[in-house]
CSV table of N, CA and C in Angstrom, one decimal:
chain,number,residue,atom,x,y,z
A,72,UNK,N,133.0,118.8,151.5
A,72,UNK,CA,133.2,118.9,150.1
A,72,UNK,C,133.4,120.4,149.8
A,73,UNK,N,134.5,120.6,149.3
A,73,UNK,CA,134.9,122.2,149.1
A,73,UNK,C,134.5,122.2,147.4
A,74,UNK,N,133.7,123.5,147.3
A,74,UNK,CA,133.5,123.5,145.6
A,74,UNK,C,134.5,124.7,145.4
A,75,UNK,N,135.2,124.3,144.0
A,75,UNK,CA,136.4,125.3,143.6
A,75,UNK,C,136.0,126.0,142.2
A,76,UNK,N,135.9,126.5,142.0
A,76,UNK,CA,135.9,127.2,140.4
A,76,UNK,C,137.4,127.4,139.6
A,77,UNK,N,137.2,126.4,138.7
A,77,UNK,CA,138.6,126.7,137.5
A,77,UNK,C,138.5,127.3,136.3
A,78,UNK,N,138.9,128.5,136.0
A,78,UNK,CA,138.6,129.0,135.0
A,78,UNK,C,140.0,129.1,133.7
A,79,UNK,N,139.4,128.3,132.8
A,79,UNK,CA,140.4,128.0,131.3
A,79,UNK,C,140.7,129.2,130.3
A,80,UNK,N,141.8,129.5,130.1
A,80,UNK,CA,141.8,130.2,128.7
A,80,UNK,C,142.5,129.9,127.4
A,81,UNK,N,142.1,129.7,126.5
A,81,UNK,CA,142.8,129.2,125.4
A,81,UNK,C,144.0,130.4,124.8
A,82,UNK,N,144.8,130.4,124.6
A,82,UNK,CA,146.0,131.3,123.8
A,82,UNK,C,146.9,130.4,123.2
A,83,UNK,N,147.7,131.1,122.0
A,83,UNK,CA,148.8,131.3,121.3
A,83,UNK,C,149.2,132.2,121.4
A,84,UNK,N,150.7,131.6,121.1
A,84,UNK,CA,151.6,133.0,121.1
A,84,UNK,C,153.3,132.8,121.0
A,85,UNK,N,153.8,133.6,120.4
A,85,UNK,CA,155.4,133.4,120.8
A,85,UNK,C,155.9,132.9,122.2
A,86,UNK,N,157.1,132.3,122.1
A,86,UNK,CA,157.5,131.8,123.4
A,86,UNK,C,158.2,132.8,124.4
A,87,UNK,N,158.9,133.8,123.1
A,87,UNK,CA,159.4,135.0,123.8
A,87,UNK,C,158.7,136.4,124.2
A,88,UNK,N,157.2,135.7,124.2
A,88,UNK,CA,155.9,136.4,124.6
A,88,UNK,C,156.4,136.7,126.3
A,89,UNK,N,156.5,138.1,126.9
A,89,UNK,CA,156.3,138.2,128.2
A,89,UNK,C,155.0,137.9,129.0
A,90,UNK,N,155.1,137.7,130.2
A,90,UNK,CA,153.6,137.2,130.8
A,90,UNK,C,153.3,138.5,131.8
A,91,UNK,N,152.5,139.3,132.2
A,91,UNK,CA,152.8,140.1,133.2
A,91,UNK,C,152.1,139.5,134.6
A,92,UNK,N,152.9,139.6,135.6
A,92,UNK,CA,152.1,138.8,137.0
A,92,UNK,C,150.5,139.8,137.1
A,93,UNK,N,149.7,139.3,137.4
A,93,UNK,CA,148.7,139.7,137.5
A,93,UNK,C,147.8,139.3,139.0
A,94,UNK,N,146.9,140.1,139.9
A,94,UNK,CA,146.5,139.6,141.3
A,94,UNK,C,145.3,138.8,140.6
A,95,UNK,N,144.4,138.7,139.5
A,95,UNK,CA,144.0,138.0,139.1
A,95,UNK,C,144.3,136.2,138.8
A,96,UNK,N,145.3,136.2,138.4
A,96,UNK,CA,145.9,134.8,138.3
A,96,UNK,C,147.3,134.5,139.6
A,97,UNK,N,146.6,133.4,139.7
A,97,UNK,CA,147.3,133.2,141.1
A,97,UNK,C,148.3,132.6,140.5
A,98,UNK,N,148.4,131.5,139.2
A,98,UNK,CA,149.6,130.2,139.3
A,98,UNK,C,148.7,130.2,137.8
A,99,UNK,N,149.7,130.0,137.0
A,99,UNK,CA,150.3,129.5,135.2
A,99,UNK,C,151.5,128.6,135.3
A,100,UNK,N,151.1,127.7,134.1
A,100,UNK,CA,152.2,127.2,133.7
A,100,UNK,C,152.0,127.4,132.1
A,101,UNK,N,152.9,127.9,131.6
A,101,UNK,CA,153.6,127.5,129.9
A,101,UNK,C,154.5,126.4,129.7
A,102,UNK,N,153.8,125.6,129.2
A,102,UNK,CA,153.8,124.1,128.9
A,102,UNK,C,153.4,123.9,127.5
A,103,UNK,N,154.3,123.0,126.7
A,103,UNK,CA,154.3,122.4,125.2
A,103,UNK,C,153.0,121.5,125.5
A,104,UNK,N,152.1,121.3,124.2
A,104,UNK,CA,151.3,120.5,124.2
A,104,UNK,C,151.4,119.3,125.1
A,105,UNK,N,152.2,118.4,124.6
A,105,UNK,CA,152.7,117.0,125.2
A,105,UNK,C,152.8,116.9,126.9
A,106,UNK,N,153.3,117.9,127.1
A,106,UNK,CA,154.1,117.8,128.6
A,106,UNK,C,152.7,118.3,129.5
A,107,UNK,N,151.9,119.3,128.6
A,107,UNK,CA,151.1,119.6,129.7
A,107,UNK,C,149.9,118.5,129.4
A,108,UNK,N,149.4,117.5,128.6
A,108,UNK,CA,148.4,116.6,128.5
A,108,UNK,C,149.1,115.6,129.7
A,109,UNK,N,150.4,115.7,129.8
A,109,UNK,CA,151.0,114.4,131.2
A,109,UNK,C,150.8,115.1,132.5
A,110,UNK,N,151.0,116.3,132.4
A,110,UNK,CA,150.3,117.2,133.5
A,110,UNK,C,149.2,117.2,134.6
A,111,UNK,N,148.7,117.0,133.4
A,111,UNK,CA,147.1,117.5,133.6
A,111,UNK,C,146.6,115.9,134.8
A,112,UNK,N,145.9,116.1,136.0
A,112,UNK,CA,145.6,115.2,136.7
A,112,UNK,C,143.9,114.4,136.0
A,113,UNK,N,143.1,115.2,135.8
A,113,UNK,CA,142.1,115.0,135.6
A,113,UNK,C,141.4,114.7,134.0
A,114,UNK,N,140.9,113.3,134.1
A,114,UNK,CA,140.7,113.1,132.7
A,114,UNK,C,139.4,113.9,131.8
A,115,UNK,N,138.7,114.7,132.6
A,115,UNK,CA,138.2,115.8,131.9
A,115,UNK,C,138.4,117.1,131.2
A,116,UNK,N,139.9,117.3,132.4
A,116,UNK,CA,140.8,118.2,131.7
A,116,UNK,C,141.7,118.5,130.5
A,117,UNK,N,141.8,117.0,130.9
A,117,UNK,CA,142.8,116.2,129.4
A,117,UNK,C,142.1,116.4,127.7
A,118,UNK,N,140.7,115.9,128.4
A,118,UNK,CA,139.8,116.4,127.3
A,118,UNK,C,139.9,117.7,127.0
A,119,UNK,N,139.6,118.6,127.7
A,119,UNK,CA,139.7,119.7,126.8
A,119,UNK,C,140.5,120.1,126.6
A,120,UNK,N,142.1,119.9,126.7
A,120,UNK,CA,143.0,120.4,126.6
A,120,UNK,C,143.2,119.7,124.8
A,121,UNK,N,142.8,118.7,124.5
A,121,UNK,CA,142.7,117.8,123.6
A,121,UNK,C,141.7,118.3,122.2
A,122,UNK,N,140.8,118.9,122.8
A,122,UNK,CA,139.9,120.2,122.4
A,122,UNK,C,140.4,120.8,121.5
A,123,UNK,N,140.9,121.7,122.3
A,123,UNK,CA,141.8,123.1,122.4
A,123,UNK,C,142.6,123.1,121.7
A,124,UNK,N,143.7,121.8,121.0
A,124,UNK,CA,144.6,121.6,120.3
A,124,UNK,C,144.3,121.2,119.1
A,125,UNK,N,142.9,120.6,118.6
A,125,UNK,CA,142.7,120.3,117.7
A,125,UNK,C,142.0,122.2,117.0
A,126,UNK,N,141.6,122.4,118.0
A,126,UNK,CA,140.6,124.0,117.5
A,126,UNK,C,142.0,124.4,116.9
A,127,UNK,N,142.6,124.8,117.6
A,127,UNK,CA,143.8,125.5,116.7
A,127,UNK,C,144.3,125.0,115.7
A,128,UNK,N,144.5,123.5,115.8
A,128,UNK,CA,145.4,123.2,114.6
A,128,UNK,C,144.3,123.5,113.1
A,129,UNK,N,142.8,123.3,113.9
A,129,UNK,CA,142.2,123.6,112.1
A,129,UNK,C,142.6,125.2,111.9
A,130,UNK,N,142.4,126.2,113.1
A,130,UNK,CA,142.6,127.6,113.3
A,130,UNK,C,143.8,127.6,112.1
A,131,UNK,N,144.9,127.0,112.6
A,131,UNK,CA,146.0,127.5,111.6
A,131,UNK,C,146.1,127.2,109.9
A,132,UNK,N,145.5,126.0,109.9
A,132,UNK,CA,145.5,125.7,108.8
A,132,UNK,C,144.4,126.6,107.9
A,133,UNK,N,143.8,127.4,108.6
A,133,UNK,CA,142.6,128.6,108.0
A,133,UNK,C,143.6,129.6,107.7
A,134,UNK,N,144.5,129.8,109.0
A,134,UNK,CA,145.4,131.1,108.6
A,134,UNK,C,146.3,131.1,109.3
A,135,UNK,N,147.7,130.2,109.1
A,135,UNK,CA,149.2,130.1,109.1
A,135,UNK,C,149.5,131.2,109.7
A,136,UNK,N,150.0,130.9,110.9
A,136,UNK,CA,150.7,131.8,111.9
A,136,UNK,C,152.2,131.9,111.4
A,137,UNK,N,152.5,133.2,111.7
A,137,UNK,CA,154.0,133.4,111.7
A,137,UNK,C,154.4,134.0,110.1
């Protein structure tokens, strides 16, 4: 049994946001809500990704992006 550590970060942002490669992060994906909940393998992950989208949508409705 190999133990792995995954560490999450939550962000927004423009799409024409640059990413810079970093030796910290090995592998990202930028993925639309939808496509990355079909993604996601694990149904704990799914949860928090599930999370994470409702945090923001009250986020915005506090203070409208853009």
């Amino acid at each position: 049994h190999t133990q792995k550590q995954v560490t999450l970060f939550l962000a927004q942002f423009p799409p024409e946001s640059p990413i810079a490669p970093s030796m910290e992060i090995r592998e990202y994906k930028l993925l639309p809500y939808a496509e990355a909940v079909e993604t996601i393998g694990h149904e704990n992950d799914k949860q928090i990704l599930r999370e994470a989208e409702e945090f923001l949508a009250k986020q915005e409705e506090k203070v409208p992006l853009g």
